[in-house]
Amino acid sequence: MADMFTIASKEFSDIVRGKRFIILVVAFGLIVAAAIATVYINVTEVLRGFGVAMPRGFLGIAAYTLVTTMSYLAPIVGLALGCDAISGEREKGTLKVVLAQPVFRDAIINGKFLAALLATSLAITVATAVGIGGSVLALGVTPTLEDAARLLIFILFSVLLAMTYYGMAVLLSTVSKRTTQSVILGVFIWAVFTFVVPIVASTVAAALVPIQFRPRLVNATIPGQNATRPSQRELEVYTEALRKRASIQEAINSVTPNYHLTKIAQYVLNIYVGMAAGFGIGGARQGQASVTSKSITESLVQAWPNILVLSLATVLAFIASYIFFTRQEVR
Amino acid sequence: MSYAVEAKELTKVYRSEGDRVVAVDRLTMTVNKGTVFGLLGPNGAGKTTFISMLVGLALPTSGSASVLGHDIVRDSIAIRKRVGLLPEGFGFYDHLTARQNLRYIATLNDIPRGEIDDRVAKVLEQVELKDVADRKVGGFSRGMKQRLAVAQALIKDPELLIFDEPTAGLDPEGARAFRETVLALNKEGKTVILSTHLLFEVGPLCDSVAVINRGRLVVQGRVRELIERMMAEQGYRIVAKGVGDLVAFSERLRGIEGVREVKLQDGKITVEASSDVRVDISRLASSCGVELVVLDVLEPSLEDLFMNYYRREGISYG
């Protein structure tokens, strides 16, 4: 145990003092702040055009952007910290030096994971705090205590997502001969999970569930536009097709860890509740029934399958790196 | 005498790019405690793989070995507590200072916190890096890094030190300083294993050597014994200088039993014989009226010795 903490302490110190970490935190914070501000400003303009007031709930607007940004950036934090965890030490020759000391290999991998967990938590918390804090100051929308609690829970699961990718990165770093190879593979996996799978999901869904009828939505409040409203039956068929597509997309997207964070966030941050409160509409996927405010505990219960999958993905990535590393020979 | 290292039929086979590579092939050898032992062989001979197995970095495919009485598979941690390794190419955290690097290694060796600073200061002084202790290692020269690597191996006060290619890339001054360090450590009673292909730099330090090639042991023994064995196998070279009719004397030398070749050049006679024929030469000189002033056996140098084994194995040394 002492070895693990010795290694964790040195690793954590190396990470947080490194330029890479500082750049990540600053870039992350700026992107979160900019994304929230941009969305907020655009939405404000649209709402003003319709004469609708801004949603009162802070998370309604901020959270949606935060979740999207986080699902892109948290994996990058994990990958950036893990891509050279083992291969970098191998290249520097320090792996051999450390392994030649009376240290169990599991202490090395555990120490690295512990340090990464702390550093990732720090990076994501600081970046989110900077982003949200900046938005609060700039836009004058103050989160409630419950908002803050929900944000903290969301940060916790974002760290879990980052650690899933960290686990994958450590695994790649263990099996790759060079750090560059592990970085390329890491970026490839990130791109597949973040862009390719969602595109494939939507293409497959569109191919499997073709939509014959598309209702023309018109704004009856604009003079001169004569709305030809679709029949109830047409709307039902259309809604059913959309629902089928969504379920196919979700089934395919569920292979990615990012999807599970998004789902957890939907429940925990009450995104659709906030959106509905602001815009007076129901969530596109969840329907009217889910646009009811739930307590934090209820939200967590609702999200448990996704929490389980994300946790399992992290544990599996950790175990795989652990197995490969402990069996690997260093000549 | 007890052994610091004892290997029996130790074998390591691994896969590289789909090929089966026998890195160490049924290697049986011993290293006596308290000696300086040279593990010699060309690049790719299997020296580093052998060392890796000794300190638990790689597992043997078959065979067994013990280091300081501990089995290399079962008691690897116990071995690593008592063995200091200087790996080939060294290995440091360049962003940390020399002192920080050593402190980290000391902590991993469970050296009590209260003792770490003293221990670090002691080894830094031992390798003459005290003045640069708080400089980042990234800025160190190769010679300084090599000395720091020795300090890293010494921090746990090990009984056995294993230096893998320690003088590679060092300038002559650095190599000399390293040799002095090894001798000093050996005087303290530590066993030192020097693994190298640069045999001429460390060969003279060694009490015993083992030459390995393609993972197999070519020869092992005390340097003195190996030289005598080589002379017995390859014959003796005897040099004679004297006053008198050296031409006639040279001709008559060919008649001595066992003499293969006689050369006379610039007043020096070189005799190649299958045995030590100095007594016969001396007698013949008296009968020929030649007064000998020099009559010596030319012993092969370490270079001759190793090149002999290398030639036999078809090793091209570069």
mmCIF file of N, CA, C and O in Angstrom, chain B residues 215-286:
data_model
loop_
_atom_site.group_PDB
_atom_site.id
_atom_site.type_symbol
_atom_site.label_atom_id
_atom_site.label_comp_id
_atom_site.label_asym_id
_atom_site.label_seq_id
_atom_site.Cartn_x
_atom_site.Cartn_y
_atom_site.Cartn_z
ATOM 1 N N GLY B 215 22.716 -16.627 -26.473
ATOM 2 C CA GLY B 215 22.038 -17.150 -25.295
ATOM 3 C C GLY B 215 22.731 -18.324 -24.631
ATOM 4 O O GLY B 215 22.307 -18.797 -23.585
ATOM 5 N N ARG B 216 23.811 -18.809 -25.260
ATOM 6 C CA ARG B 216 24.491 -19.977 -24.696
ATOM 7 C C ARG B 216 25.804 -19.582 -24.033
ATOM 8 O O ARG B 216 26.459 -18.624 -24.452
ATOM 9 N N LEU B 217 26.167 -20.354 -23.031
ATOM 10 C CA LEU B 217 27.439 -20.099 -22.364
ATOM 11 C C LEU B 217 28.561 -20.645 -23.233
ATOM 12 O O LEU B 217 28.571 -21.825 -23.596
ATOM 13 N N VAL B 218 29.522 -19.787 -23.541
ATOM 14 C CA VAL B 218 30.667 -20.226 -24.340
ATOM 15 C C VAL B 218 31.756 -20.722 -23.398
ATOM 16 O O VAL B 218 32.303 -21.811 -23.571
ATOM 17 N N VAL B 219 32.023 -19.920 -22.402
ATOM 18 C CA VAL B 219 33.050 -20.312 -21.432
ATOM 19 C C VAL B 219 32.849 -19.519 -20.154
ATOM 20 O O VAL B 219 32.337 -18.405 -20.176
ATOM 21 N N GLN B 220 33.222 -20.122 -19.033
ATOM 22 C CA GLN B 220 33.165 -19.399 -17.772
ATOM 23 C C GLN B 220 34.343 -19.812 -16.900
ATOM 24 O O GLN B 220 34.750 -20.970 -16.919
ATOM 25 N N GLY B 221 34.897 -18.895 -16.177
ATOM 26 C CA GLY B 221 35.966 -19.248 -15.255
ATOM 27 C C GLY B 221 36.710 -18.037 -14.766
ATOM 28 O O GLY B 221 36.391 -16.902 -15.137
ATOM 29 N N ARG B 222 37.708 -18.290 -13.944
ATOM 30 C CA ARG B 222 38.548 -17.194 -13.464
ATOM 31 C C ARG B 222 39.435 -16.767 -14.636
ATOM 32 O O ARG B 222 39.868 -17.600 -15.440
ATOM 33 N N VAL B 223 39.723 -15.502 -14.707
ATOM 34 C CA VAL B 223 40.476 -14.978 -15.846
ATOM 35 C C VAL B 223 41.821 -15.702 -15.977
ATOM 36 O O VAL B 223 42.237 -16.125 -17.057
ATOM 37 N N ARG B 224 42.508 -15.895 -14.857
ATOM 38 C CA ARG B 224 43.829 -16.556 -14.852
ATOM 39 C C ARG B 224 43.737 -17.969 -15.438
ATOM 40 O O ARG B 224 44.532 -18.388 -16.275
ATOM 41 N N GLU B 225 42.720 -18.689 -14.954
ATOM 42 C CA GLU B 225 42.554 -20.074 -15.412
ATOM 43 C C GLU B 225 42.252 -20.123 -16.908
ATOM 44 O O GLU B 225 42.717 -21.017 -17.620
ATOM 45 N N LEU B 226 41.461 -19.158 -17.349
ATOM 46 C CA LEU B 226 41.102 -19.150 -18.773
ATOM 47 C C LEU B 226 42.325 -18.884 -19.639
ATOM 48 O O LEU B 226 42.490 -19.477 -20.709
ATOM 49 N N ILE B 227 43.194 -18.002 -19.146
ATOM 50 C CA ILE B 227 44.407 -17.691 -19.909
ATOM 51 C C ILE B 227 45.291 -18.939 -19.995
ATOM 52 O O ILE B 227 45.801 -19.302 -21.063
ATOM 53 N N GLU B 228 45.420 -19.633 -18.857
ATOM 54 C CA GLU B 228 46.255 -20.836 -18.854
ATOM 55 C C GLU B 228 45.672 -21.911 -19.761
ATOM 56 O O GLU B 228 46.374 -22.615 -20.488
ATOM 57 N N ARG B 229 44.340 -21.986 -19.708
ATOM 58 C CA ARG B 229 43.678 -22.986 -20.546
ATOM 59 C C ARG B 229 43.914 -22.662 -22.036
ATOM 60 O O ARG B 229 44.184 -23.542 -22.845
ATOM 61 N N MET B 230 43.848 -21.391 -22.339
ATOM 62 C CA MET B 230 44.032 -20.984 -23.735
ATOM 63 C C MET B 230 45.459 -21.286 -24.194
ATOM 64 O O MET B 230 45.694 -21.768 -25.307
ATOM 65 N N MET B 231 46.400 -21.022 -23.276
ATOM 66 C CA MET B 231 47.795 -21.278 -23.640
ATOM 67 C C MET B 231 48.017 -22.774 -23.850
ATOM 68 O O MET B 231 48.745 -23.198 -24.752
ATOM 69 N N ALA B 232 47.359 -23.570 -22.997
ATOM 70 C CA ALA B 232 47.513 -25.017 -23.139
ATOM 71 C C ALA B 232 46.920 -25.493 -24.462
ATOM 72 O O ALA B 232 47.436 -26.409 -25.105
ATOM 73 N N GLU B 233 45.819 -24.840 -24.846
ATOM 74 C CA GLU B 233 45.159 -25.261 -26.087
ATOM 75 C C GLU B 233 45.902 -24.753 -27.317
ATOM 76 O O GLU B 233 46.047 -25.456 -28.312
ATOM 77 N N GLN B 234 46.320 -23.512 -27.222
ATOM 78 C CA GLN B 234 46.847 -22.878 -28.432
ATOM 79 C C GLN B 234 48.366 -22.855 -28.491
ATOM 80 O O GLN B 234 48.941 -22.481 -29.515
ATOM 81 N N GLY B 235 49.008 -23.230 -27.418
ATOM 82 C CA GLY B 235 50.458 -23.238 -27.411
ATOM 83 C C GLY B 235 51.043 -22.009 -26.741
ATOM 84 O O GLY B 235 50.327 -21.059 -26.426
ATOM 85 N N TYR B 236 52.368 -22.107 -26.517
ATOM 86 C CA TYR B 236 53.081 -21.054 -25.795
ATOM 87 C C TYR B 236 53.891 -20.215 -26.768
ATOM 88 O O TYR B 236 54.410 -20.730 -27.748
ATOM 89 N N ARG B 237 53.962 -18.934 -26.456
ATOM 90 C CA ARG B 237 54.854 -18.058 -27.238
ATOM 91 C C ARG B 237 55.966 -17.632 -26.292
ATOM 92 O O ARG B 237 55.702 -17.021 -25.251
ATOM 93 N N ILE B 238 57.175 -18.014 -26.664
ATOM 94 C CA ILE B 238 58.321 -17.727 -25.795
ATOM 95 C C ILE B 238 59.251 -16.767 -26.528
ATOM 96 O O ILE B 238 59.532 -16.953 -27.723
ATOM 97 N N VAL B 239 59.672 -15.758 -25.805
ATOM 98 C CA VAL B 239 60.572 -14.775 -26.411
ATOM 99 C C VAL B 239 61.957 -14.925 -25.773
ATOM 100 O O VAL B 239 62.068 -15.014 -24.543
ATOM 101 N N ALA B 240 62.973 -14.968 -26.640
ATOM 102 C CA ALA B 240 64.348 -15.078 -26.134
ATOM 103 C C ALA B 240 65.218 -14.005 -26.782
ATOM 104 O O ALA B 240 65.069 -13.705 -27.971
ATOM 105 N N LYS B 241 66.039 -13.389 -25.951
ATOM 106 C CA LYS B 241 67.026 -12.446 -26.490
ATOM 107 C C LYS B 241 68.373 -12.835 -25.896
ATOM 108 O O LYS B 241 68.441 -13.214 -24.714
ATOM 109 N N GLY B 242 69.382 -12.741 -26.679
ATOM 110 C CA GLY B 242 70.674 -13.125 -26.139
ATOM 111 C C GLY B 242 71.830 -12.631 -26.995
ATOM 112 O O GLY B 242 71.632 -11.948 -28.005
ATOM 113 N N VAL B 243 73.016 -13.055 -26.565
ATOM 114 C CA VAL B 243 74.235 -12.631 -27.274
ATOM 115 C C VAL B 243 74.915 -13.896 -27.802
ATOM 116 O O VAL B 243 75.043 -14.872 -27.077
ATOM 117 N N GLY B 244 75.305 -13.899 -29.071
ATOM 118 C CA GLY B 244 75.951 -15.057 -29.674
ATOM 119 C C GLY B 244 75.433 -15.262 -31.088
ATOM 120 O O GLY B 244 74.826 -14.356 -31.675
ATOM 121 N N ASP B 245 75.640 -16.459 -31.586
ATOM 122 C CA ASP B 245 75.195 -16.743 -32.956
ATOM 123 C C ASP B 245 73.709 -17.119 -32.930
ATOM 124 O O ASP B 245 73.329 -18.288 -32.834
ATOM 125 N N LEU B 246 72.913 -16.096 -33.031
ATOM 126 C CA LEU B 246 71.465 -16.309 -32.881
ATOM 127 C C LEU B 246 70.861 -17.048 -34.084
ATOM 128 O O LEU B 246 69.872 -17.757 -33.944
ATOM 129 N N VAL B 247 71.497 -16.894 -35.265
ATOM 130 C CA VAL B 247 70.966 -17.569 -36.465
ATOM 131 C C VAL B 247 71.096 -19.078 -36.293
ATOM 132 O O VAL B 247 70.130 -19.833 -36.482
ATOM 133 N N ALA B 248 72.279 -19.520 -35.907
ATOM 134 C CA ALA B 248 72.500 -20.964 -35.706
ATOM 135 C C ALA B 248 71.641 -21.482 -34.558
ATOM 136 O O ALA B 248 71.040 -22.564 -34.630
ATOM 137 N N PHE B 249 71.553 -20.657 -33.532
ATOM 138 C CA PHE B 249 70.755 -21.033 -32.356
ATOM 139 C C PHE B 249 69.276 -21.235 -32.754
ATOM 140 O O PHE B 249 68.641 -22.220 -32.357
ATOM 141 N N SER B 250 68.774 -20.310 -33.573
ATOM 142 C CA SER B 250 67.377 -20.398 -34.031
ATOM 143 C C SER B 250 67.137 -21.693 -34.793
ATOM 144 O O SER B 250 66.105 -22.353 -34.624
ATOM 145 N N GLU B 251 68.108 -22.041 -35.658
ATOM 146 C CA GLU B 251 67.950 -23.264 -36.448
ATOM 147 C C GLU B 251 67.884 -24.490 -35.543
ATOM 148 O O GLU B 251 67.065 -25.382 -35.753
ATOM 149 N N ARG B 252 68.692 -24.485 -34.508
ATOM 150 C CA ARG B 252 68.732 -25.654 -33.621
ATOM 151 C C ARG B 252 67.505 -25.724 -32.707
ATOM 152 O O ARG B 252 67.119 -26.794 -32.262
ATOM 153 N N LEU B 253 66.905 -24.533 -32.484
ATOM 154 C CA LEU B 253 65.688 -24.519 -31.645
ATOM 155 C C LEU B 253 64.565 -25.352 -32.267
ATOM 156 O O LEU B 253 63.733 -25.924 -31.573
ATOM 157 N N ARG B 254 64.549 -25.406 -33.609
ATOM 158 C CA ARG B 254 63.487 -26.135 -34.295
ATOM 159 C C ARG B 254 63.520 -27.633 -33.957
ATOM 160 O O ARG B 254 62.525 -28.328 -34.127
ATOM 161 N N GLY B 255 64.655 -28.086 -33.485
ATOM 162 C CA GLY B 255 64.785 -29.510 -33.162
ATOM 163 C C GLY B 255 64.214 -29.885 -31.813
ATOM 164 O O GLY B 255 64.054 -31.071 -31.505
ATOM 165 N N ILE B 256 63.879 -28.887 -30.982
ATOM 166 C CA ILE B 256 63.315 -29.208 -29.656
ATOM 167 C C ILE B 256 61.904 -29.758 -29.829
ATOM 168 O O ILE B 256 61.102 -29.229 -30.603
ATOM 169 N N GLU B 257 61.635 -30.817 -29.092
ATOM 170 C CA GLU B 257 60.322 -31.441 -29.203
ATOM 171 C C GLU B 257 59.229 -30.472 -28.768
ATOM 172 O O GLU B 257 59.337 -29.843 -27.705
ATOM 173 N N GLY B 258 58.220 -30.359 -29.599
ATOM 174 C CA GLY B 258 57.082 -29.479 -29.265
ATOM 175 C C GLY B 258 57.162 -28.112 -29.898
ATOM 176 O O GLY B 258 56.171 -27.366 -29.912
ATOM 177 N N VAL B 259 58.337 -27.765 -30.423
ATOM 178 C CA VAL B 259 58.465 -26.440 -31.034
ATOM 179 C C VAL B 259 57.844 -26.469 -32.432
ATOM 180 O O VAL B 259 58.137 -27.344 -33.233
ATOM 181 N N ARG B 260 56.945 -25.522 -32.666
ATOM 182 C CA ARG B 260 56.245 -25.498 -33.967
ATOM 183 C C ARG B 260 56.879 -24.500 -34.926
ATOM 184 O O ARG B 260 56.924 -24.725 -36.115
ATOM 185 N N GLU B 261 57.253 -23.373 -34.352
ATOM 186 C CA GLU B 261 57.765 -22.327 -35.235
ATOM 187 C C GLU B 261 58.783 -21.473 -34.492
ATOM 188 O O GLU B 261 58.642 -21.232 -33.284
ATOM 189 N N VAL B 262 59.797 -21.049 -35.240
ATOM 190 C CA VAL B 262 60.802 -20.158 -34.648
ATOM 191 C C VAL B 262 61.002 -18.981 -35.586
ATOM 192 O O VAL B 262 61.127 -19.156 -36.799
ATOM 193 N N LYS B 263 60.985 -17.778 -35.014
ATOM 194 C CA LYS B 263 61.213 -16.579 -35.837
ATOM 195 C C LYS B 263 62.332 -15.776 -35.204
ATOM 196 O O LYS B 263 62.358 -15.601 -33.982
ATOM 197 N N LEU B 264 63.222 -15.296 -36.058
ATOM 198 C CA LEU B 264 64.290 -14.410 -35.572
ATOM 199 C C LEU B 264 64.131 -13.068 -36.263
ATOM 200 O O LEU B 264 64.127 -12.988 -37.499
ATOM 201 N N GLN B 265 63.969 -12.064 -35.464
ATOM 202 C CA GLN B 265 63.785 -10.741 -36.050
ATOM 203 C C GLN B 265 64.376 -9.698 -35.104
ATOM 204 O O GLN B 265 64.033 -9.666 -33.917
ATOM 205 N N ASP B 266 65.233 -8.897 -35.657
ATOM 206 C CA ASP B 266 65.860 -7.802 -34.897
ATOM 207 C C ASP B 266 66.457 -8.280 -33.577
ATOM 208 O O ASP B 266 66.273 -7.666 -32.525
ATOM 209 N N GLY B 267 67.093 -9.433 -33.625
ATOM 210 C CA GLY B 267 67.770 -9.934 -32.425
ATOM 211 C C GLY B 267 66.835 -10.565 -31.419
ATOM 212 O O GLY B 267 67.247 -10.956 -30.327
ATOM 213 N N LYS B 268 65.591 -10.685 -31.789
ATOM 214 C CA LYS B 268 64.610 -11.300 -30.870
ATOM 215 C C LYS B 268 64.095 -12.597 -31.484
ATOM 216 O O LYS B 268 63.673 -12.614 -32.645
ATOM 217 N N ILE B 269 64.165 -13.660 -30.678
ATOM 218 C CA ILE B 269 63.686 -14.961 -31.174
ATOM 219 C C ILE B 269 62.321 -15.243 -30.544
ATOM 220 O O ILE B 269 62.155 -15.140 -29.323
ATOM 221 N N THR B 270 61.360 -15.544 -31.408
ATOM 222 C CA THR B 270 60.032 -15.908 -30.898
ATOM 223 C C THR B 270 59.785 -17.372 -31.222
ATOM 224 O O THR B 270 59.867 -17.787 -32.384
ATOM 225 N N VAL B 271 59.502 -18.128 -30.176
ATOM 226 C CA VAL B 271 59.293 -19.567 -30.342
ATOM 227 C C VAL B 271 57.830 -19.890 -30.043
ATOM 228 O O VAL B 271 57.298 -19.462 -29.016
ATOM 229 N N GLU B 272 57.205 -20.607 -30.941
ATOM 230 C CA GLU B 272 55.845 -21.094 -30.665
ATOM 231 C C GLU B 272 55.938 -22.585 -30.431
ATOM 232 O O GLU B 272 56.443 -23.330 -31.277
ATOM 233 N N ALA B 273 55.422 -22.997 -29.255
ATOM 234 C CA ALA B 273 55.548 -24.414 -28.898
ATOM 235 C C ALA B 273 54.274 -24.901 -28.238
ATOM 236 O O ALA B 273 53.473 -24.103 -27.761
ATOM 237 N N SER B 274 54.128 -26.230 -28.227
ATOM 238 C CA SER B 274 52.909 -26.786 -27.633
ATOM 239 C C SER B 274 52.996 -26.845 -26.114
ATOM 240 O O SER B 274 52.006 -27.069 -25.440
ATOM 241 N N SER B 275 54.188 -26.667 -25.563
ATOM 242 C CA SER B 275 54.328 -26.662 -24.101
ATOM 243 C C SER B 275 55.400 -25.645 -23.710
ATOM 244 O O SER B 275 56.033 -25.034 -24.582
ATOM 245 N N ASP B 276 55.566 -25.509 -22.414
ATOM 246 C CA ASP B 276 56.556 -24.539 -21.929
ATOM 247 C C ASP B 276 57.958 -25.168 -22.052
ATOM 248 O O ASP B 276 58.367 -25.994 -21.237
ATOM 249 N N VAL B 277 58.690 -24.768 -23.109
ATOM 250 C CA VAL B 277 59.979 -25.411 -23.410
ATOM 251 C C VAL B 277 61.167 -24.524 -22.979
ATOM 252 O O VAL B 277 62.258 -24.633 -23.537
ATOM 253 N N ARG B 278 60.949 -23.660 -22.002
ATOM 254 C CA ARG B 278 62.010 -22.713 -21.627
ATOM 255 C C ARG B 278 63.264 -23.424 -21.088
ATOM 256 O O ARG B 278 64.393 -23.004 -21.325
ATOM 257 N N VAL B 279 63.037 -24.532 -20.356
ATOM 258 C CA VAL B 279 64.196 -25.258 -19.810
ATOM 259 C C VAL B 279 65.047 -25.804 -20.957
ATOM 260 O O VAL B 279 66.282 -25.679 -20.953
ATOM 261 N N ASP B 280 64.394 -26.379 -21.971
ATOM 262 C CA ASP B 280 65.112 -26.934 -23.135
ATOM 263 C C ASP B 280 65.864 -25.830 -23.876
ATOM 264 O O ASP B 280 66.994 -26.020 -24.328
ATOM 265 N N ILE B 281 65.200 -24.663 -23.994
ATOM 266 C CA ILE B 281 65.831 -23.544 -24.710
ATOM 267 C C ILE B 281 67.086 -23.092 -23.949
ATOM 268 O O ILE B 281 68.150 -22.839 -24.534
ATOM 269 N N SER B 282 66.936 -23.043 -22.642
ATOM 270 C CA SER B 282 68.056 -22.594 -21.815
ATOM 271 C C SER B 282 69.262 -23.542 -21.956
ATOM 272 O O SER B 282 70.411 -23.113 -22.095
ATOM 273 N N ARG B 283 68.971 -24.843 -21.932
ATOM 274 C CA ARG B 283 70.041 -25.846 -22.071
ATOM 275 C C ARG B 283 70.728 -25.714 -23.436
ATOM 276 O O ARG B 283 71.947 -25.726 -23.549
ATOM 277 N N LEU B 284 69.886 -25.562 -24.466
ATOM 278 C CA LEU B 284 70.409 -25.465 -25.829
ATOM 279 C C LEU B 284 71.283 -24.211 -25.989
ATOM 280 O O LEU B 284 72.326 -24.238 -26.661
ATOM 281 N N ALA B 285 70.862 -23.145 -25.340
ATOM 282 C CA ALA B 285 71.625 -21.894 -25.417
ATOM 283 C C ALA B 285 73.027 -22.104 -24.852
ATOM 284 O O ALA B 285 74.029 -21.659 -25.432
ATOM 285 N N SER B 286 73.105 -22.833 -23.727
ATOM 286 C CA SER B 286 74.412 -23.083 -23.113
ATOM 287 C C SER B 286 75.305 -23.871 -24.061
ATOM 288 O O SER B 286 76.487 -23.567 -24.241
#
